Coordinates of C-alpha atoms (C1' of nucleotides) in Angstrom, one line a residue:
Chain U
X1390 CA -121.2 35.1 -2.6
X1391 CA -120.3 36.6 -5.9
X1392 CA -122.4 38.2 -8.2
X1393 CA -123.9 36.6 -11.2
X1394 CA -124.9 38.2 -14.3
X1395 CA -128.6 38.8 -14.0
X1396 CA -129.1 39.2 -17.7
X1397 CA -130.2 35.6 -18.0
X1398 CA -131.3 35.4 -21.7
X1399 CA -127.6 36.8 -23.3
X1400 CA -126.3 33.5 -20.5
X1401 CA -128.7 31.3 -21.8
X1402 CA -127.6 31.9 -25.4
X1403 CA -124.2 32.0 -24.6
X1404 CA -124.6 28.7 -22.5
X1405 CA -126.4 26.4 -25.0
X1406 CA -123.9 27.6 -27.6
X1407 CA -122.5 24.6 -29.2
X1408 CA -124.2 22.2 -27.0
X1409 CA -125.9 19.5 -28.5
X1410 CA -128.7 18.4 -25.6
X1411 CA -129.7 20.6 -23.0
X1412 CA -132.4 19.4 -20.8
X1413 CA -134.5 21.6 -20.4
X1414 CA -133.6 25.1 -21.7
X1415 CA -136.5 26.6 -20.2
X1416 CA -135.3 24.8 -16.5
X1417 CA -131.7 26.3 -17.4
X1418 CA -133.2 29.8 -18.1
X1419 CA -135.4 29.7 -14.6
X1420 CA -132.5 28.6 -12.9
X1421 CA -130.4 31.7 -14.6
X1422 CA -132.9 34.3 -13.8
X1423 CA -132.9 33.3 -10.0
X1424 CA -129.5 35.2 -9.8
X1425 CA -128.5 32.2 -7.3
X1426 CA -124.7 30.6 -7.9
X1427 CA -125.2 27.7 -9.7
X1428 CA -123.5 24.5 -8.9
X1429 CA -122.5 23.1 -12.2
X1430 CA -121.1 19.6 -11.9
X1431 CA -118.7 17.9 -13.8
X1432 CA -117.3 14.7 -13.3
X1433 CA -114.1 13.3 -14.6
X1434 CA -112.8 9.3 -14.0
X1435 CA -108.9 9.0 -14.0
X1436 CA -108.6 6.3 -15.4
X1437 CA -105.8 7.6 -17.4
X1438 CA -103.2 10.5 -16.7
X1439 CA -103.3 12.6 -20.1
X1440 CA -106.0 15.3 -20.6
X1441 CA -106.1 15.8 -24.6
X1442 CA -108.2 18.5 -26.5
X1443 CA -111.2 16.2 -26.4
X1444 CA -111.6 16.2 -23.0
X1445 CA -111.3 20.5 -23.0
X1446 CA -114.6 20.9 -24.8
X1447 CA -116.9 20.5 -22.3
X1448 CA -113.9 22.2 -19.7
X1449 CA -114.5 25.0 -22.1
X1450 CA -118.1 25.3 -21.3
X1451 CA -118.0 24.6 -17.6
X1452 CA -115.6 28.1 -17.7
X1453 CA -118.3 29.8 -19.6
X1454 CA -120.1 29.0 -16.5
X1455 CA -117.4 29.9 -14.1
X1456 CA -116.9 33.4 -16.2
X1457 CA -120.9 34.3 -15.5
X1458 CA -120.2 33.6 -12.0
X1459 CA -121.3 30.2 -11.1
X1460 CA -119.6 27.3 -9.5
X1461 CA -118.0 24.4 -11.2
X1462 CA -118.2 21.4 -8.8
X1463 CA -115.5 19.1 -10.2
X1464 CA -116.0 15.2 -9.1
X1465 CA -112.8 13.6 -9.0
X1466 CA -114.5 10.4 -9.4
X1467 CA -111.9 8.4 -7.5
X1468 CA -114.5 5.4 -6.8
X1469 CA -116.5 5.1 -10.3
X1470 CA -112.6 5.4 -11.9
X1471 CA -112.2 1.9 -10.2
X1472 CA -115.4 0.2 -11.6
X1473 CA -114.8 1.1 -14.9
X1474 CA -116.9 3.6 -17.1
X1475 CA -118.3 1.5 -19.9
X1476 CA -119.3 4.2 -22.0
X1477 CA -118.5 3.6 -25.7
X1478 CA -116.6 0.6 -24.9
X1479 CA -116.7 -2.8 -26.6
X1480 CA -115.2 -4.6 -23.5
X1481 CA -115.1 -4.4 -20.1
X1482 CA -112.1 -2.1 -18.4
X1483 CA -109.8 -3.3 -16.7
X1484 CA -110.1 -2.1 -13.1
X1485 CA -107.3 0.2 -11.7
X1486 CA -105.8 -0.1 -8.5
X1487 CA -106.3 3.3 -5.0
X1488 CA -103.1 4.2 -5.9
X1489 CA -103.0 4.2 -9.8
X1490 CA -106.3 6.5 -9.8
X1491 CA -104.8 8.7 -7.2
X1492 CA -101.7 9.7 -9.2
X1493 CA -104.1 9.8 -12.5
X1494 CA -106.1 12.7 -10.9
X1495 CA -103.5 14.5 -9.5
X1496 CA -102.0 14.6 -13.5
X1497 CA -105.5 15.2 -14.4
X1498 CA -105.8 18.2 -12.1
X1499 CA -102.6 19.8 -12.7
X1500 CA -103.9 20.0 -16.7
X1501 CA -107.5 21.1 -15.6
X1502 CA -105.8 24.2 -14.6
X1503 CA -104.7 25.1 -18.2
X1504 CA -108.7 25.6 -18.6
X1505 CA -110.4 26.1 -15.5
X1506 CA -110.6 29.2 -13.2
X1507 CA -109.6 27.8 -9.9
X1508 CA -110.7 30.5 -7.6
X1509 CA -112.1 28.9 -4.7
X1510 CA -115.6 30.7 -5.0
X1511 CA -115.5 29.2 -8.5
X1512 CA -114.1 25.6 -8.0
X1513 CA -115.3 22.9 -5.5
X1514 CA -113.2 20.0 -5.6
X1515 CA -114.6 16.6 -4.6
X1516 CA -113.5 12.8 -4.7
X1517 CA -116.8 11.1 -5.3
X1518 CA -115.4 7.9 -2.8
X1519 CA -116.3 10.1 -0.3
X1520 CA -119.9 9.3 -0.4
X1521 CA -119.7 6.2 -2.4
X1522 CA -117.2 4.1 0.0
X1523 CA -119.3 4.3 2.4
X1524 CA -122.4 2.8 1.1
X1525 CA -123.2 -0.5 3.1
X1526 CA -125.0 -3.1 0.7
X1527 CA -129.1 -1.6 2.0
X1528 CA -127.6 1.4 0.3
X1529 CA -126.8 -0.1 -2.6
X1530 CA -130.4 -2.3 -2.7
X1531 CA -131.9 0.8 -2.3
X1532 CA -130.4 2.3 -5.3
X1533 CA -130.8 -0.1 -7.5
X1534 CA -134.5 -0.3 -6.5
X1535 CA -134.9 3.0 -7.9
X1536 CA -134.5 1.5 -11.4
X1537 CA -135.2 -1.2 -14.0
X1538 CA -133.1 -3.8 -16.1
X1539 CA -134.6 -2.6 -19.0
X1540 CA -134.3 1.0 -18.1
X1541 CA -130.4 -0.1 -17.9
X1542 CA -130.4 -1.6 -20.8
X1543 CA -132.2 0.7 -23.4
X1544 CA -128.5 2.2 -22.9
X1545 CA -127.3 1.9 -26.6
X1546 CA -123.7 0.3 -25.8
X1547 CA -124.9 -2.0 -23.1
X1548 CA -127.9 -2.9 -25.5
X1549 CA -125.2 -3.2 -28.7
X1550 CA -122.8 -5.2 -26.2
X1551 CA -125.6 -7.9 -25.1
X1552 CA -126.5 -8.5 -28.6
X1553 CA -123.6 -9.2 -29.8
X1554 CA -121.9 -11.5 -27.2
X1555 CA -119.6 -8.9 -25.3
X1556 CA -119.5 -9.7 -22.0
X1557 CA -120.7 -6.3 -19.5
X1558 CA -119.8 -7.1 -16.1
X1559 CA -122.7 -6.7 -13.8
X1560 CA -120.8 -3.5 -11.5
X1561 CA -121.0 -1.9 -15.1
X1562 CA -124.4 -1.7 -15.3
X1563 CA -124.4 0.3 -11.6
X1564 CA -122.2 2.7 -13.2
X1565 CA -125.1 5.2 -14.6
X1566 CA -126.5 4.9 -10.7
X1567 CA -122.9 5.8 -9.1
X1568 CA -122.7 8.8 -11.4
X1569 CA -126.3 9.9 -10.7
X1570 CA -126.1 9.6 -6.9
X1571 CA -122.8 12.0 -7.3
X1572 CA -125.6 14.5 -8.3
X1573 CA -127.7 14.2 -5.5
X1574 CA -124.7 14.1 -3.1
X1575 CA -123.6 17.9 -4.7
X1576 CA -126.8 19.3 -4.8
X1577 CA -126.4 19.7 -9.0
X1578 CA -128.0 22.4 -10.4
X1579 CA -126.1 21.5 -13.7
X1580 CA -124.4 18.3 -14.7
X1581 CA -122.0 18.8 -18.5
X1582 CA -120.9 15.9 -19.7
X1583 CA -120.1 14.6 -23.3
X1584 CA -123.0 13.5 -25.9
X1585 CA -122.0 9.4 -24.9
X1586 CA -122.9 11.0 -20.9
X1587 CA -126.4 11.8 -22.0
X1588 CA -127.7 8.6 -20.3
X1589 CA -125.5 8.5 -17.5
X1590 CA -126.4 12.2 -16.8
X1591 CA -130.6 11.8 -17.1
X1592 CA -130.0 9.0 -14.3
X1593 CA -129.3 12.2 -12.1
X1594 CA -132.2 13.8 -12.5
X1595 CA -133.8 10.4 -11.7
X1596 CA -132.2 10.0 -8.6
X1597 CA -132.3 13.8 -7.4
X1598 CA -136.1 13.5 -7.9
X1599 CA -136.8 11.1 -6.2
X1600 CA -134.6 12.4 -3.3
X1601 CA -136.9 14.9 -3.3
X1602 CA -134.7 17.5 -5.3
X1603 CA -135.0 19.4 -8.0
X1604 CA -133.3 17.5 -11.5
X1605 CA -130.2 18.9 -12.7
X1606 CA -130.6 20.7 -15.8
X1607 CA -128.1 18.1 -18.2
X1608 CA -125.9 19.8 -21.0
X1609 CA -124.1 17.7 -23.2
X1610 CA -121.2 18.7 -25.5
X1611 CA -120.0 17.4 -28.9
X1612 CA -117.5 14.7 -28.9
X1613 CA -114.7 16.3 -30.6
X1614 CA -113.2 14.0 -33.7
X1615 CA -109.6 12.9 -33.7
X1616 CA -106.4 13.5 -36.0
X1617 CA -108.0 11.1 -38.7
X1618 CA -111.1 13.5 -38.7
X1619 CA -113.3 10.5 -38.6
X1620 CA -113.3 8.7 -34.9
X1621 CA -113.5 10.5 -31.5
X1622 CA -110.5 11.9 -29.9
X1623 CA -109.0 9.1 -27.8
X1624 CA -106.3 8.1 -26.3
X1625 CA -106.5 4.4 -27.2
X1626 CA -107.2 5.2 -30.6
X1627 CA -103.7 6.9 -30.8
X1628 CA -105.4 9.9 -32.7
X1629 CA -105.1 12.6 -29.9
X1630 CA -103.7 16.0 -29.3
X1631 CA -102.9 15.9 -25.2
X1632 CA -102.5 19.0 -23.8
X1633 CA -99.6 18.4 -21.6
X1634 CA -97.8 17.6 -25.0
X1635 CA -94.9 20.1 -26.2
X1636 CA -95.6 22.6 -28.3
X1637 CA -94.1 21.1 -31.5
X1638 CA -96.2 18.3 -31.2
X1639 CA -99.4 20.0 -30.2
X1640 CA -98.1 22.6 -33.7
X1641 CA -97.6 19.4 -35.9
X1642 CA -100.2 17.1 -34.8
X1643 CA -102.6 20.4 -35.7
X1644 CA -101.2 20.8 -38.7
X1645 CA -102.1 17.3 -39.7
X1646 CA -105.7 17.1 -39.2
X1647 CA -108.0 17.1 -41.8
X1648 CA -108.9 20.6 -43.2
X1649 CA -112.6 20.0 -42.9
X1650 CA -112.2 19.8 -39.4
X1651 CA -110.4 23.2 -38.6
X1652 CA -113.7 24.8 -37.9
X1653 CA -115.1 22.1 -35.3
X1654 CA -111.6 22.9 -33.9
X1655 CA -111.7 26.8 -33.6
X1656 CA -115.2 26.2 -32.3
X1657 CA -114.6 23.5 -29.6
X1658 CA -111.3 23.7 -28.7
X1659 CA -109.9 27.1 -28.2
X1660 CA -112.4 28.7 -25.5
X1661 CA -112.5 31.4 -28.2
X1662 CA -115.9 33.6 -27.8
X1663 CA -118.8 32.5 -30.2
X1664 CA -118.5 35.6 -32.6
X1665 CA -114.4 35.3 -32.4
X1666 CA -114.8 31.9 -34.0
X1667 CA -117.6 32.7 -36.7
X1668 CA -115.7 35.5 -37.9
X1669 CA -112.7 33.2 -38.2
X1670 CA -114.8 30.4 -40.0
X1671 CA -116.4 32.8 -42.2
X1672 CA -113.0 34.1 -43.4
X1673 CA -111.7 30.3 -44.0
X1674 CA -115.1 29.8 -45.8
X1675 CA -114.9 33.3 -48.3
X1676 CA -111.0 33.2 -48.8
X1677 CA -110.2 36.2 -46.8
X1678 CA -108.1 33.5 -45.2
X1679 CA -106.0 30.5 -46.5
X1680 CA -106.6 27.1 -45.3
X1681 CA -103.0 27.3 -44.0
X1682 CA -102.7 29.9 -42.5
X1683 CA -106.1 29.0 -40.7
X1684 CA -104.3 26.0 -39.6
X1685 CA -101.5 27.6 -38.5
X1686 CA -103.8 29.6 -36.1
X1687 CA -105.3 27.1 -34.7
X1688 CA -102.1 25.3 -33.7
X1689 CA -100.3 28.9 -32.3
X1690 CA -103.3 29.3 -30.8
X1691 CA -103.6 25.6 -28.6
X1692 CA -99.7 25.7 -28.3
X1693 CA -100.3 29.0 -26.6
X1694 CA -103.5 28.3 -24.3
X1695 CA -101.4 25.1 -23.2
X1696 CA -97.9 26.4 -23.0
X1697 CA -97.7 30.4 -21.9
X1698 CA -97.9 32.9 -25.1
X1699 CA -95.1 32.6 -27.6
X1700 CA -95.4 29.2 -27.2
X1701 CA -97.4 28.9 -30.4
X1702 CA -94.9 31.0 -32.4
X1703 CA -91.9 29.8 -30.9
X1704 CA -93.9 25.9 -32.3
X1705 CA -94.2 27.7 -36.3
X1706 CA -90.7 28.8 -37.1
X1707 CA -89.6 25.4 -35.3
X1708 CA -91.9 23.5 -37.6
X1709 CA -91.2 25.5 -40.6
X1710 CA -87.2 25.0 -40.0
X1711 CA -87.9 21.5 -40.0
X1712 CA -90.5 20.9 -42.4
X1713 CA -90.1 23.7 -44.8
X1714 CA -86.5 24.0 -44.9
X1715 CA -85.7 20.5 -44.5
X1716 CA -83.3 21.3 -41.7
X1717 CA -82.7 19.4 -38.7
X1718 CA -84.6 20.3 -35.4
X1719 CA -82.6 22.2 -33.3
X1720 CA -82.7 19.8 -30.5
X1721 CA -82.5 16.3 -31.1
X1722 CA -81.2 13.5 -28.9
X1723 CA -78.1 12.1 -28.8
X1724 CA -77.6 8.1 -29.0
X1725 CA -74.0 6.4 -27.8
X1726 CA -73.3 3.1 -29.9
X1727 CA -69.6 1.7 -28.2
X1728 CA -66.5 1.9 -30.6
X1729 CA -66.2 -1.4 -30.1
X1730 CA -68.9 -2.6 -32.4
X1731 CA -67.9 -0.6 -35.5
X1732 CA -67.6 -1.1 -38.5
X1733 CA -71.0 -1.9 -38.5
X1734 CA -74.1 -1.8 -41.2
X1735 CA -76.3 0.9 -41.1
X1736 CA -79.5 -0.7 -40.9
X1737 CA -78.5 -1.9 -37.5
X1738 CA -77.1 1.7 -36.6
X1739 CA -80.1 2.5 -37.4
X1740 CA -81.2 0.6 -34.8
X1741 CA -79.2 1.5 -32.3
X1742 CA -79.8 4.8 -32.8
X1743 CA -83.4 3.5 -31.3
X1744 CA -84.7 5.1 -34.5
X1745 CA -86.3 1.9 -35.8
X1746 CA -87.2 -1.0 -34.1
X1747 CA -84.9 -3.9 -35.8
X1748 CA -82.2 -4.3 -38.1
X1749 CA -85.0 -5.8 -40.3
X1750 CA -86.9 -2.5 -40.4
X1751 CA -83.5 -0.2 -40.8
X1752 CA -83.1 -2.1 -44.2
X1753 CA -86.6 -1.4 -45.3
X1754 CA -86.3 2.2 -44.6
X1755 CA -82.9 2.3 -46.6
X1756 CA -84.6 0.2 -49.2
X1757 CA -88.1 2.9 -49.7
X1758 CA -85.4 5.8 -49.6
X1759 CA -86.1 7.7 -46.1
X1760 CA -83.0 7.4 -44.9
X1761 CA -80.2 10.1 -44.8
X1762 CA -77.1 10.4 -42.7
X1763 CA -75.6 13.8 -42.4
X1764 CA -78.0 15.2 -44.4
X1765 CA -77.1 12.3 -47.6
X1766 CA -79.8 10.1 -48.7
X1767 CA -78.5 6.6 -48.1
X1768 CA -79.6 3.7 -51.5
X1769 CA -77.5 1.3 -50.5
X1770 CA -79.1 -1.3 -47.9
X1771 CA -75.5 -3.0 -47.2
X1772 CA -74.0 -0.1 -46.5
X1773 CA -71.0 -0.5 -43.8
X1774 CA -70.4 2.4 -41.4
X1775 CA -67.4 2.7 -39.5
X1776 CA -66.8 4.8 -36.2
X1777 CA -65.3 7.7 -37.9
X1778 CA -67.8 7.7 -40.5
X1779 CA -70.9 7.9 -37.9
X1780 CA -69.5 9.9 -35.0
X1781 CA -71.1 12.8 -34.5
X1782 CA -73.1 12.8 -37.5
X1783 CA -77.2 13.0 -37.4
X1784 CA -79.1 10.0 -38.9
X1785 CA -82.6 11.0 -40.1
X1786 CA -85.6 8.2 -40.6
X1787 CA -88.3 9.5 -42.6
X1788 CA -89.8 13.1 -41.3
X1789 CA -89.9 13.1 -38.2
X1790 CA -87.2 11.1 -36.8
X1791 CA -83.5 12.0 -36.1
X1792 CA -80.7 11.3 -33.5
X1793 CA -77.2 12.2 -33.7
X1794 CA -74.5 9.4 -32.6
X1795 CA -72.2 9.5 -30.2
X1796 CA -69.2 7.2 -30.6
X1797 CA -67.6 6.0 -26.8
Chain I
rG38 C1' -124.2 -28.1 -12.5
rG39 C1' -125.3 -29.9 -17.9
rG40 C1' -124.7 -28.8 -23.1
rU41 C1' -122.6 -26.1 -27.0
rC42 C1' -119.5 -22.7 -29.7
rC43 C1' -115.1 -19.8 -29.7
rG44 C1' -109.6 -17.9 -28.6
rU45 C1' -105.2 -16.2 -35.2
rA46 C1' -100.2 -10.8 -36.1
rC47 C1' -101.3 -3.5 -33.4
rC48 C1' -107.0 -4.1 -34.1
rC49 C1' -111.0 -6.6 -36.9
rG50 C1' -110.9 -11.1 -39.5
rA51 C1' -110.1 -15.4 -43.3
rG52 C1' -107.9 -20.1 -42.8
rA53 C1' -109.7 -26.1 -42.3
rG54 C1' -103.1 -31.5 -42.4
rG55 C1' -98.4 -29.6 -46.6
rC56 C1' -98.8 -24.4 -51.9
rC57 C1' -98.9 -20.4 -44.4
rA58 C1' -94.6 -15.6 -41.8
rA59 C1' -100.5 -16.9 -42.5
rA60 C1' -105.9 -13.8 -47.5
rG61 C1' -108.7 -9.2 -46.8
rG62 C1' -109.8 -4.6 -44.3
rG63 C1' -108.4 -1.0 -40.7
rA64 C1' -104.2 1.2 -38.5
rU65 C1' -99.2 2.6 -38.9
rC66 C1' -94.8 3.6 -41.7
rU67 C1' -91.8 5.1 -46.3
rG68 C1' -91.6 7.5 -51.0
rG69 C1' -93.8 11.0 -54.6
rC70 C1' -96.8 15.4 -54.9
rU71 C1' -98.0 19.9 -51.8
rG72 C1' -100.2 24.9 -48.7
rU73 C1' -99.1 21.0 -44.0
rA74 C1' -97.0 15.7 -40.0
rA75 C1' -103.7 17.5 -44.9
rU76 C1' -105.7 15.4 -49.5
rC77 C1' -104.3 12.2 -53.5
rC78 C1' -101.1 8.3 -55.7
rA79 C1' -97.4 4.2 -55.1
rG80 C1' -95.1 0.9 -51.9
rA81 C1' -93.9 -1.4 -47.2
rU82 C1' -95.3 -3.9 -42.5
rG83 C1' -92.2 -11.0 -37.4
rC84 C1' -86.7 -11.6 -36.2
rG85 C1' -81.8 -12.8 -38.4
rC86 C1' -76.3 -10.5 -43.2
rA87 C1' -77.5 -15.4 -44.1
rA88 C1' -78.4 -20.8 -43.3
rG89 C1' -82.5 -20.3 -40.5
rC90 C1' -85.5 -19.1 -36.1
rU91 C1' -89.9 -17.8 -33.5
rA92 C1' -95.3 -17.1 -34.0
rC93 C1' -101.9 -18.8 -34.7
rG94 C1' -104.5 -18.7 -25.8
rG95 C1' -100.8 -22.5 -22.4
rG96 C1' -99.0 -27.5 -22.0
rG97 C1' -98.9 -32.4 -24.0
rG98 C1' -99.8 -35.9 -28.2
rU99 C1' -100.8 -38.0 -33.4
rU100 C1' -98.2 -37.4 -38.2
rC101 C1' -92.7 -37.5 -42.7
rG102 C1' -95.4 -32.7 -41.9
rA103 C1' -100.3 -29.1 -37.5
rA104 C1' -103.0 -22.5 -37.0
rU105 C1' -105.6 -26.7 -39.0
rC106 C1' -106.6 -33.6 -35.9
rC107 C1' -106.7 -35.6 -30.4
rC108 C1' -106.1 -34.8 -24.9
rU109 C1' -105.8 -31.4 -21.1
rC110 C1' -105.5 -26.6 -18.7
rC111 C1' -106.7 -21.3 -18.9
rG112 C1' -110.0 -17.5 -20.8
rG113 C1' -114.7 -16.1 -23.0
rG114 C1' -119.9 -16.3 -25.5
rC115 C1' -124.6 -18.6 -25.7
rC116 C1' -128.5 -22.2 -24.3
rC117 C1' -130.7 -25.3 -20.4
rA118 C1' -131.1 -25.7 -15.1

RNA sequence: GGGUCCGUACCCGAGAGGCCAAAGGGAUCUGGCUGUAAUCCAGAUGCGCAAGCUACGGGGGUUCGAAUCCCUCCGGGCCCA
C-alpha cells in the first residue's frame, strides 16, 4: 500500500480548499489522521462524450487526493447514465441506448487522463451496472424502503419540477438511491461531487449507514460558470470550453470570458496550488498584472494542461496573427464549388463555401459589411463572381470564419 | 376510466379569422470601439435574384381568407376515481 502523508491538518486544509460543503470536516480530518488509503469516489454518467473545464473542477480535487496518496474510485456509471440524471434539469432525459453510453465513457476516460493520475494504486475503475443490473425487483423494494416520498422530494429541482407541471418520470426519483447504493458497493470513504450532487451524495451516507457502514464524508465543489460568466458550464447551453477542443479554440474561447471571471478560472480550473493562484489573483487585483495578459495566462495555461506544453504559446501567436494582425489563419479549409456553376453571386458563394447557411444569410452578411474576399471588404450585395475571380482566393465571414475556394 | 387545460421559430413566450414570416425577452450573428472571440453601443436573425414558397404538434374540414373556428390523431399537464 502506499504511503499517505500523515500530517493530516496541512491535508485537511489543502482538501477543503475551495470546496463549498464538506460533510463533516471533523469526520474528514479522523479519517486523515488514520494514515489509511482513502477510497475517494467519484462518479461520472456518460451521457455525453465531451469533458469540458466544468467537469475538471472537482477532477482537480479528486488529484489533490490522489497526490496525498489516496485512492480515487472512479464510477463509470454505465447503468444510472441510462436512467437519466435529473439534476438541474427542467425535463426529463432522454434515455441513451448500452452502446451509446459505452462509447461515451470510453471518450470520457481518454479525457479523464488529461487530469487524473492513473497509476493503478491510485485509480480504481468501476462500471456501476455491475452491481446495479443485477438487482432483482426485492432489491429494489428494499431500497426504496429505506426512504420517503417526501424525503425525495425536498430535492429542490424535483420539488421546483412538481410545482410547476414538469413531468419527473418516476425512475428519476430512484436516481439519488442508485447513486447512494454505488457508495455502499465501494466502500466510500469519500464521495466529490458538484454543489447540484449535494443531495444525491447525503443519500450515501444514508444508505452506508444503514448497511451498517461508516457515511462517506461528502465534498462538494463549485459549479464553475460558463463563457457568458452568468450560467453554469454546459454543454447544452453552448457556453463551454471542452477539453478535448484544439488549442485555438480552448485560447479564444478564454479569451472571451468575462474578466470578472478570470479568477474563479485560475482557481478552479488550472489544478494550480492554492498559494500559486492567490498570488496570481492578487497581482490581477493590485495591477502588477494586466487584465490581458492575466487572460492570456490562463488560456496558455489550459491549452497546455490539455494539449502537451507549447501548446498554449503555439495558441497566442496563432490568435494574435489572426486577431491582432488581421491576417488569415494559417490553416484554413479548402471548399471546391464546380466551374460549371460560375459566374455566380457571391452571397451564394458564400454559401457554398459552407461559410453561411443560405444564400439569404450571405446577403445579410455583405449587406452589415463582414464580408471580404481576398482580403477586400465586399458592399455590394449583387455582386457577381466569376471562376477566375474566386479561384484560389480566401473568402472571410465576420472574425472567425474563412475558407479558401477551389475552382474544379 | 371520467373531466379539464395545453402543444407557436434555437429557447422562453405573446397571439385569438384578415393589418402575421408571427410582439417581447433570451440566445446567436454582423458592424463600431478596444486590451480580447471581454465590456459598451448600433443593427441583423425562415427560404428564394425575384414572382413567390414553406412555417405555428400530425392529418382532415369550415371560410374569399386560419397560428387563431370544427373534427380527429399524437404528445403532455392538472383534477376526480
Amino acid at each position: 500500500m502506499p504511503t499517505v502523508t500523515n500530517d493530516a491538518d496541512d491535508a485537511l486544509q489543502v482538501l477543503t480548499a475551495g470546496t463549498v460543503h464538506c460533510i463533516d470536516p471533523d469526520e474528514l480530518h479522523k479519517l486523515l489522521t488514520s494514515g489509511r488509503q482513502l477510497r475517494v469516489k467519484f462518479g461520472i454518467d456518460p451521457t455525453a462524450s465531451d469533458i469540458h473545464l466544468g467537469h475538471t473542477v472537482v477532477l482537480h480535487k479528486l488529484r489533490q487526493f490522489q497526490d496525498l496518496g489516496h485512492l480515487a474510485v472512479l464510477i463509470i456509471g454505465d447503468f444510472t447514465a441510462r436512467v437519466g440524471d435529473p439534476t438541474g434539469r427542467s425535463a426529463t432525459r432522454p434515455p441513451l441506448s448500452a452502446a451509446e453510453v459505452e462509447d461515451h465513457a470510453q471518450t470520457y476516460i481518454d479525457q479523464v487522463r488529461a487530469v487524473l493520475d492513473f497509476s493503478p494504486d491510485r485509480l480504481e475503475l468501476v462500471h456501476n451496472a455491475d452491481w446495479l443490473a443485477r438487482m432483482d425487483m426485492a432489491d429494489v423494494l428494499r431500497l426504496t424502503g429505506r426512504t420517503t416520498v417526501a424525503r425525495i422530494m425536498e430535492r429542490d429541482d424535483f420539488a421546483t419540477r412538481f410545482r410547476d407541471g414538469v413531468p419527473i418520470a418516476l425512475s428519476e426519483l430512484l436516481y439519488p438511491l442508485l447513486q447512494g447504493t454505488d457508495s455502499v458497493e465501494v466502500r466510500a470513504d469519500v464521495e466529490l461531487g458538484g454543489t447540484d450532487q449535494l443531495f444525491n451524495n447525503l443519500m450515501g451516507r444514508q444508505l452506508q449507514s444503514a448497511a451498517g457502514m461508516d457515511p462517506q464524508v461528502v465534498m462538494t465543489t463549485p459549479l464553475l460558470e460558463g463563457l457568458d460568466g452568468e450560467k453554469k458550464m454546459s454543454k447544452s447551453l453552448g457556453n463551454y470550453i471542452g477539453i478535448a477542443e484544439p488549442p485555438g479554440e480552448q485560447f479564444g474561447k478564454l479569451m472571451s470570458i468575462p474578466d470578472e471571471l478570470m479568477p474563479r478560472y485560475f482557481a478552479l480550473t488550472t489544478g494550480w496550488s492554492p498559494d500559486r493562484v492567490e498570488q496570481t489573483v492578487a497581482a490581477l487585483a493590485d495591477g502588477a498584472i494586466a487584465p490581458v495578459e492575466a487572460k492570456r495566462l490562463l488560456a496558455r495555461t489550459i491549452a497546455d494542461l490539455y494539449h502537451g506544453p507549447g501548446a498554449g504559446d503555439a495558441a497566442e501567436a496563432e490568435f494574435d496573427r489572426v486577431f491582432k494582425a488581421g491576417q488569415v489563419p494559417s490553416d484554413l479549409p479548402e471548399r471546391e464549388v464546380p466551374a460549371a456553376e460560375f459566374p455566380m453571386r457571391l452571397a451564394r458563394l458564400l454559401a457554398r463555401a459552407e461559410l453561411v447557411s443560405s444564400n439569404k444569410e450571405g446577403r445579410r452578411k455583405i449587406e452589415q459589411g463582414g464580408v471580404k474576399i481576398a482580403g477586400e471588404k465586399v458592399t455590394d450585395p449583387d455582386l457577381e463572381v466569376s471562376a477566375a475571380d474566386a479561384d484560389g482566393q480566401v473568402l472571410q465571414v465576420g472574425k472567425r470564419a474563412w475558407a479558401r475556394v477551389r475552382i474544379r
